[in-house]
Amino acid sequence: MQHSSQNNSKEDADSLIGNKLREHRKELKLSMKEVAEVAGLSIGFISQVERGLTAPSLSSLSSIAKVLNTDISTFLSQPEGKSSFTRNKDRAVYTLSHKGLQYERLSASFPRSVLNSVIMHEMPGHRLESIKHEGEEFFFILEGAITVYIEEEENILEAGDSIHFDSMREHSVWNHTDNPTTILHVCTMDIFGDKQGTKEIPNTRAGRKGV
Amino acid sequence: MQHSSQNNSKEDADSLIGNKLREHRKELKLSMKEVAEVAGLSIGFISQVERGLTAPSLSSLSSIAKVLNTDISTFLSQPEGKSSFTRNKDRAVYTLSHKGLQYERLSASFPRSVLNSVIMHEMPGHRLESIKHEGEEFFFILEGAITVYIEEEENILEAGDSIHFDSMREHSVWNHTDNPTTILHVCTMDIFGDKQGTKEIPNTRAGRKGV
DNA sequence: AAATAATTTTAGTATAAGTAAAAAATTGAC
DNA sequence: GTCAATTTTTTACTTATACTAAAATTATTT
């Protein structure tokens, strides 16, 4: 059964991938020929893919992505959204369990958004458990100082210092000082748990674009 | 041992996808039959895919992902990386064209990293042209004040305020005050141009699309 | 205007994506 | 422990499509 009624999302997705591929290629000032050769594919095929006339297999897409110095995920999914504006003074403060830690949420959650940010107030002596997970993280110290452990690395950050790392590396944080520390924290992990339709299917309203 | 050599990255990748799919399915307590039916595929095929015996097409993978309440990217790639630690005082300062703007780069660029961050020093009266592009952006005002225009919205931010928005919405920034403003800027766009391809350093101007 | 390079189109093949159905495990009830 | 009932794996086969080679078309350059 090949239902072609409301199924244009697939083709849309294909040509979307194609467009992105073309953009990337152009940015690198490469010709289709060059890409084709390095990726081990034919020129005509590259053309077809870029115009969404055919869908590449995962492995071909991967080869192409490699030539373009990226990986597959670059060509799948894309964000759309709104904005979130927060005033210094009127942000709600969430206090966590041990009371050694407080959060103020800064970022919004719009479809496909990946950025999450909070201001963390970490009390003297407080230690955040060591974890690893997908994504990346960025810390900027607003006030005080803190020790950030990343695998074997020990980094002492003071106000104005920053650190950026792959969250898959085991990391933890410790306020080794006698004063509270204020950290601006930005990461790509869904710390608020409101990104994907947890459990129940999300309301059909803003149809997710196929691929 | 089947094939022990290290080069079969394709098959490895396939079975990696398979494993992730299986994990996800098990987590949701679904049988292959259920997944197959909703995704419009056969049971046997699901089995083959999960064990890496065959590679699904992009669209099938997408269908399966949808049943599992995720999207394709969950099953492709995983990041690996390093970290970047910057000291408040010893960061290089890049001065841009008009001299109304200075940058300090904070983030690293490791494979597949998406976060980019800089501290921007914007001089009184300076205005950043209005642009739109893929990704998201996050501003946190460290010092001074600034006006951020997002489409029709006008937002006046002062020290400690923040804003987070979809970069596809036309946006610009204006220092309407008489003092320099310091902004911590985090975005998912490749502003440094060193993610892919390592071509030349881009022309000062951050990316723009079609005027 | 010719010559060269870059892209699109066409026509065809081979591969592997996908199926249906049987065999084999796995679970569980009695 | 055995016998259904369900879930998963395997087999054997079909078909769609991913992909190619080469010709036709469209830029680009000189």
PDB file of N, CA, C and O in Angstrom, chain B residues 171-206:
ATOM      1  N   HIS B 171      16.840  39.198  13.824  1.00  0.00           N
ATOM      2  CA  HIS B 171      17.253  39.840  15.068  1.00  0.00           C
ATOM      3  C   HIS B 171      18.419  40.796  14.886  1.00  0.00           C
ATOM      4  O   HIS B 171      19.245  40.621  14.010  1.00  0.00           O
ATOM      5  N   SER B 172      18.471  41.789  15.733  1.00  0.00           N
ATOM      6  CA  SER B 172      19.584  42.727  15.724  1.00  0.00           C
ATOM      7  C   SER B 172      19.783  43.274  17.134  1.00  0.00           C
ATOM      8  O   SER B 172      18.952  43.077  18.010  1.00  0.00           O
ATOM      9  N   VAL B 173      20.911  43.952  17.310  1.00  0.00           N
ATOM     10  CA  VAL B 173      21.285  44.423  18.634  1.00  0.00           C
ATOM     11  C   VAL B 173      21.773  45.861  18.544  1.00  0.00           C
ATOM     12  O   VAL B 173      22.450  46.226  17.592  1.00  0.00           O
ATOM     13  N   TRP B 174      21.416  46.639  19.519  1.00  0.00           N
ATOM     14  CA  TRP B 174      21.857  48.032  19.512  1.00  0.00           C
ATOM     15  C   TRP B 174      22.236  48.474  20.917  1.00  0.00           C
ATOM     16  O   TRP B 174      21.449  48.331  21.849  1.00  0.00           O
ATOM     17  N   ASN B 175      23.426  48.999  21.045  1.00  0.00           N
ATOM     18  CA  ASN B 175      23.793  49.569  22.330  1.00  0.00           C
ATOM     19  C   ASN B 175      23.273  51.000  22.356  1.00  0.00           C
ATOM     20  O   ASN B 175      23.894  51.919  21.831  1.00  0.00           O
ATOM     21  N   HIS B 176      22.173  51.190  23.011  1.00  0.00           N
ATOM     22  CA  HIS B 176      21.504  52.486  23.030  1.00  0.00           C
ATOM     23  C   HIS B 176      22.032  53.377  24.158  1.00  0.00           C
ATOM     24  O   HIS B 176      21.560  54.487  24.335  1.00  0.00           O
ATOM     25  N   THR B 177      22.998  52.875  24.894  1.00  0.00           N
ATOM     26  CA  THR B 177      23.472  53.627  26.064  1.00  0.00           C
ATOM     27  C   THR B 177      24.756  54.404  25.764  1.00  0.00           C
ATOM     28  O   THR B 177      25.265  54.371  24.644  1.00  0.00           O
ATOM     29  N   ASP B 178      25.267  55.051  26.800  1.00  0.00           N
ATOM     30  CA  ASP B 178      26.490  55.829  26.638  1.00  0.00           C
ATOM     31  C   ASP B 178      27.728  55.085  27.131  1.00  0.00           C
ATOM     32  O   ASP B 178      28.807  55.655  27.228  1.00  0.00           O
ATOM     33  N   ASN B 179      27.519  53.820  27.478  1.00  0.00           N
ATOM     34  CA  ASN B 179      28.645  53.047  27.985  1.00  0.00           C
ATOM     35  C   ASN B 179      28.767  51.731  27.225  1.00  0.00           C
ATOM     36  O   ASN B 179      27.792  51.228  26.683  1.00  0.00           O
ATOM     37  N   PRO B 180      29.969  51.216  27.217  1.00  0.00           N
ATOM     38  CA  PRO B 180      30.151  49.915  26.577  1.00  0.00           C
ATOM     39  C   PRO B 180      29.305  48.854  27.275  1.00  0.00           C
ATOM     40  O   PRO B 180      29.076  48.942  28.486  1.00  0.00           O
ATOM     41  N   THR B 181      28.874  47.902  26.522  1.00  0.00           N
ATOM     42  CA  THR B 181      28.093  46.811  27.096  1.00  0.00           C
ATOM     43  C   THR B 181      28.841  45.495  26.905  1.00  0.00           C
ATOM     44  O   THR B 181      29.439  45.269  25.852  1.00  0.00           O
ATOM     45  N   THR B 182      28.815  44.676  27.936  1.00  0.00           N
ATOM     46  CA  THR B 182      29.476  43.381  27.830  1.00  0.00           C
ATOM     47  C   THR B 182      28.425  42.282  27.841  1.00  0.00           C
ATOM     48  O   THR B 182      27.609  42.206  28.755  1.00  0.00           O
ATOM     49  N   ILE B 183      28.456  41.483  26.812  1.00  0.00           N
ATOM     50  CA  ILE B 183      27.436  40.454  26.644  1.00  0.00           C
ATOM     51  C   ILE B 183      28.076  39.081  26.547  1.00  0.00           C
ATOM     52  O   ILE B 183      29.048  38.891  25.819  1.00  0.00           O
ATOM     53  N   LEU B 184      27.519  38.159  27.275  1.00  0.00           N
ATOM     54  CA  LEU B 184      27.924  36.770  27.089  1.00  0.00           C
ATOM     55  C   LEU B 184      26.984  36.178  26.067  1.00  0.00           C
ATOM     56  O   LEU B 184      25.763  36.195  26.237  1.00  0.00           O
ATOM     57  N   HIS B 185      27.544  35.681  25.014  1.00  0.00           N
ATOM     58  CA  HIS B 185      26.745  35.212  23.885  1.00  0.00           C
ATOM     59  C   HIS B 185      27.003  33.732  23.636  1.00  0.00           C
ATOM     60  O   HIS B 185      28.139  33.331  23.465  1.00  0.00           O
ATOM     61  N   VAL B 186      25.944  32.951  23.623  1.00  0.00           N
ATOM     62  CA  VAL B 186      26.083  31.522  23.316  1.00  0.00           C
ATOM     63  C   VAL B 186      25.140  31.200  22.183  1.00  0.00           C
ATOM     64  O   VAL B 186      23.975  31.590  22.211  1.00  0.00           O
ATOM     65  N   CYS B 187      25.622  30.506  21.195  1.00  0.00           N
ATOM     66  CA  CYS B 187      24.726  30.142  20.099  1.00  0.00           C
ATOM     67  C   CYS B 187      25.105  28.790  19.532  1.00  0.00           C
ATOM     68  O   CYS B 187      26.132  28.215  19.884  1.00  0.00           O
ATOM     69  N   THR B 188      24.260  28.295  18.659  1.00  0.00           N
ATOM     70  CA  THR B 188      24.523  26.984  18.059  1.00  0.00           C
ATOM     71  C   THR B 188      24.987  27.130  16.620  1.00  0.00           C
ATOM     72  O   THR B 188      25.081  26.148  15.919  1.00  0.00           O
ATOM     73  N   MET B 189      25.241  28.348  16.222  1.00  0.00           N
ATOM     74  CA  MET B 189      25.712  28.527  14.859  1.00  0.00           C
ATOM     75  C   MET B 189      27.222  28.545  14.845  1.00  0.00           C
ATOM     76  O   MET B 189      27.854  28.966  15.810  1.00  0.00           O
ATOM     77  N   ASP B 190      27.787  28.118  13.760  1.00  0.00           N
ATOM     78  CA  ASP B 190      29.231  28.029  13.662  1.00  0.00           C
ATOM     79  C   ASP B 190      29.833  29.386  13.346  1.00  0.00           C
ATOM     80  O   ASP B 190      30.287  29.642  12.234  1.00  0.00           O
ATOM     81  N   ILE B 191      29.864  30.260  14.336  1.00  0.00           N
ATOM     82  CA  ILE B 191      30.345  31.608  14.081  1.00  0.00           C
ATOM     83  C   ILE B 191      31.827  31.691  13.801  1.00  0.00           C
ATOM     84  O   ILE B 191      32.296  32.622  13.178  1.00  0.00           O
ATOM     85  N   PHE B 192      32.562  30.674  14.232  1.00  0.00           N
ATOM     86  CA  PHE B 192      34.006  30.750  14.006  1.00  0.00           C
ATOM     87  C   PHE B 192      34.416  30.107  12.700  1.00  0.00           C
ATOM     88  O   PHE B 192      35.542  30.227  12.261  1.00  0.00           O
ATOM     89  N   GLY B 193      33.502  29.374  12.124  1.00  0.00           N
ATOM     90  CA  GLY B 193      33.816  28.760  10.837  1.00  0.00           C
ATOM     91  C   GLY B 193      34.857  27.677  10.925  1.00  0.00           C
ATOM     92  O   GLY B 193      35.497  27.350   9.952  1.00  0.00           O
ATOM     93  N   ASP B 194      35.023  27.086  12.093  1.00  0.00           N
ATOM     94  CA  ASP B 194      36.034  26.038  12.183  1.00  0.00           C
ATOM     95  C   ASP B 194      35.418  24.690  12.470  1.00  0.00           C
ATOM     96  O   ASP B 194      36.097  23.740  12.823  1.00  0.00           O
ATOM     97  N   LYS B 195      34.139  24.601  12.317  1.00  0.00           N
ATOM     98  CA  LYS B 195      33.515  23.314  12.552  1.00  0.00           C
ATOM     99  C   LYS B 195      33.744  22.404  11.371  1.00  0.00           C
ATOM    100  O   LYS B 195      34.230  21.329  11.461  1.00  0.00           O
ATOM    101  N   GLN B 196      33.362  22.869  10.218  1.00  0.00           N
ATOM    102  CA  GLN B 196      33.571  22.054   9.047  1.00  0.00           C
ATOM    103  C   GLN B 196      34.587  22.683   8.140  1.00  0.00           C
ATOM    104  O   GLN B 196      34.695  23.879   8.033  1.00  0.00           O
ATOM    105  N   GLY B 197      35.336  21.828   7.499  1.00  0.00           N
ATOM    106  CA  GLY B 197      36.135  22.282   6.375  1.00  0.00           C
ATOM    107  C   GLY B 197      37.330  23.150   6.652  1.00  0.00           C
ATOM    108  O   GLY B 197      38.213  23.211   5.845  1.00  0.00           O
ATOM    109  N   THR B 198      37.366  23.811   7.751  1.00  0.00           N
ATOM    110  CA  THR B 198      38.525  24.629   8.034  1.00  0.00           C
ATOM    111  C   THR B 198      38.996  25.408   6.834  1.00  0.00           C
ATOM    112  O   THR B 198      40.120  25.284   6.397  1.00  0.00           O
ATOM    113  N   LYS B 199      38.118  26.155   6.261  1.00  0.00           N
ATOM    114  CA  LYS B 199      38.568  27.020   5.164  1.00  0.00           C
ATOM    115  C   LYS B 199      39.226  28.236   5.784  1.00  0.00           C
ATOM    116  O   LYS B 199      39.750  28.191   6.879  1.00  0.00           O
ATOM    117  N   GLU B 200      39.113  29.330   5.091  1.00  0.00           N
ATOM    118  CA  GLU B 200      39.656  30.571   5.635  1.00  0.00           C
ATOM    119  C   GLU B 200      38.773  31.055   6.771  1.00  0.00           C
ATOM    120  O   GLU B 200      37.606  30.698   6.868  1.00  0.00           O
ATOM    121  N   ILE B 201      39.311  31.897   7.570  1.00  0.00           N
ATOM    122  CA  ILE B 201      38.489  32.537   8.589  1.00  0.00           C
ATOM    123  C   ILE B 201      37.438  33.372   7.874  1.00  0.00           C
ATOM    124  O   ILE B 201      37.757  34.094   6.940  1.00  0.00           O
ATOM    125  N   PRO B 202      36.219  33.225   8.276  1.00  0.00           N
ATOM    126  CA  PRO B 202      35.140  33.910   7.565  1.00  0.00           C
ATOM    127  C   PRO B 202      35.261  35.423   7.671  1.00  0.00           C
ATOM    128  O   PRO B 202      35.888  35.954   8.563  1.00  0.00           O
ATOM    129  N   ASN B 203      34.613  36.062   6.748  1.00  0.00           N
ATOM    130  CA  ASN B 203      34.650  37.511   6.669  1.00  0.00           C
ATOM    131  C   ASN B 203      33.951  38.205   7.802  1.00  0.00           C
ATOM    132  O   ASN B 203      32.835  38.647   7.659  1.00  0.00           O
ATOM    133  N   THR B 204      34.607  38.352   8.860  1.00  0.00           N
ATOM    134  CA  THR B 204      34.056  39.070  10.007  1.00  0.00           C
ATOM    135  C   THR B 204      32.582  38.836  10.207  1.00  0.00           C
ATOM    136  O   THR B 204      32.186  38.253  11.167  1.00  0.00           O
ATOM    137  N   ARG B 205      31.798  39.300   9.277  1.00  0.00           N
ATOM    138  CA  ARG B 205      30.366  39.192   9.424  1.00  0.00           C
ATOM    139  C   ARG B 205      29.945  37.773   9.713  1.00  0.00           C
ATOM    140  O   ARG B 205      30.375  36.853   9.043  1.00  0.00           O
ATOM    141  N   ALA B 206      29.077  37.610  10.688  1.00  0.00           N
ATOM    142  CA  ALA B 206      28.532  36.293  10.929  1.00  0.00           C
ATOM    143  C   ALA B 206      27.623  35.965   9.767  1.00  0.00           C
ATOM    144  O   ALA B 206      27.221  36.828   9.016  1.00  0.00           O
TER     145      ALA B 206
END
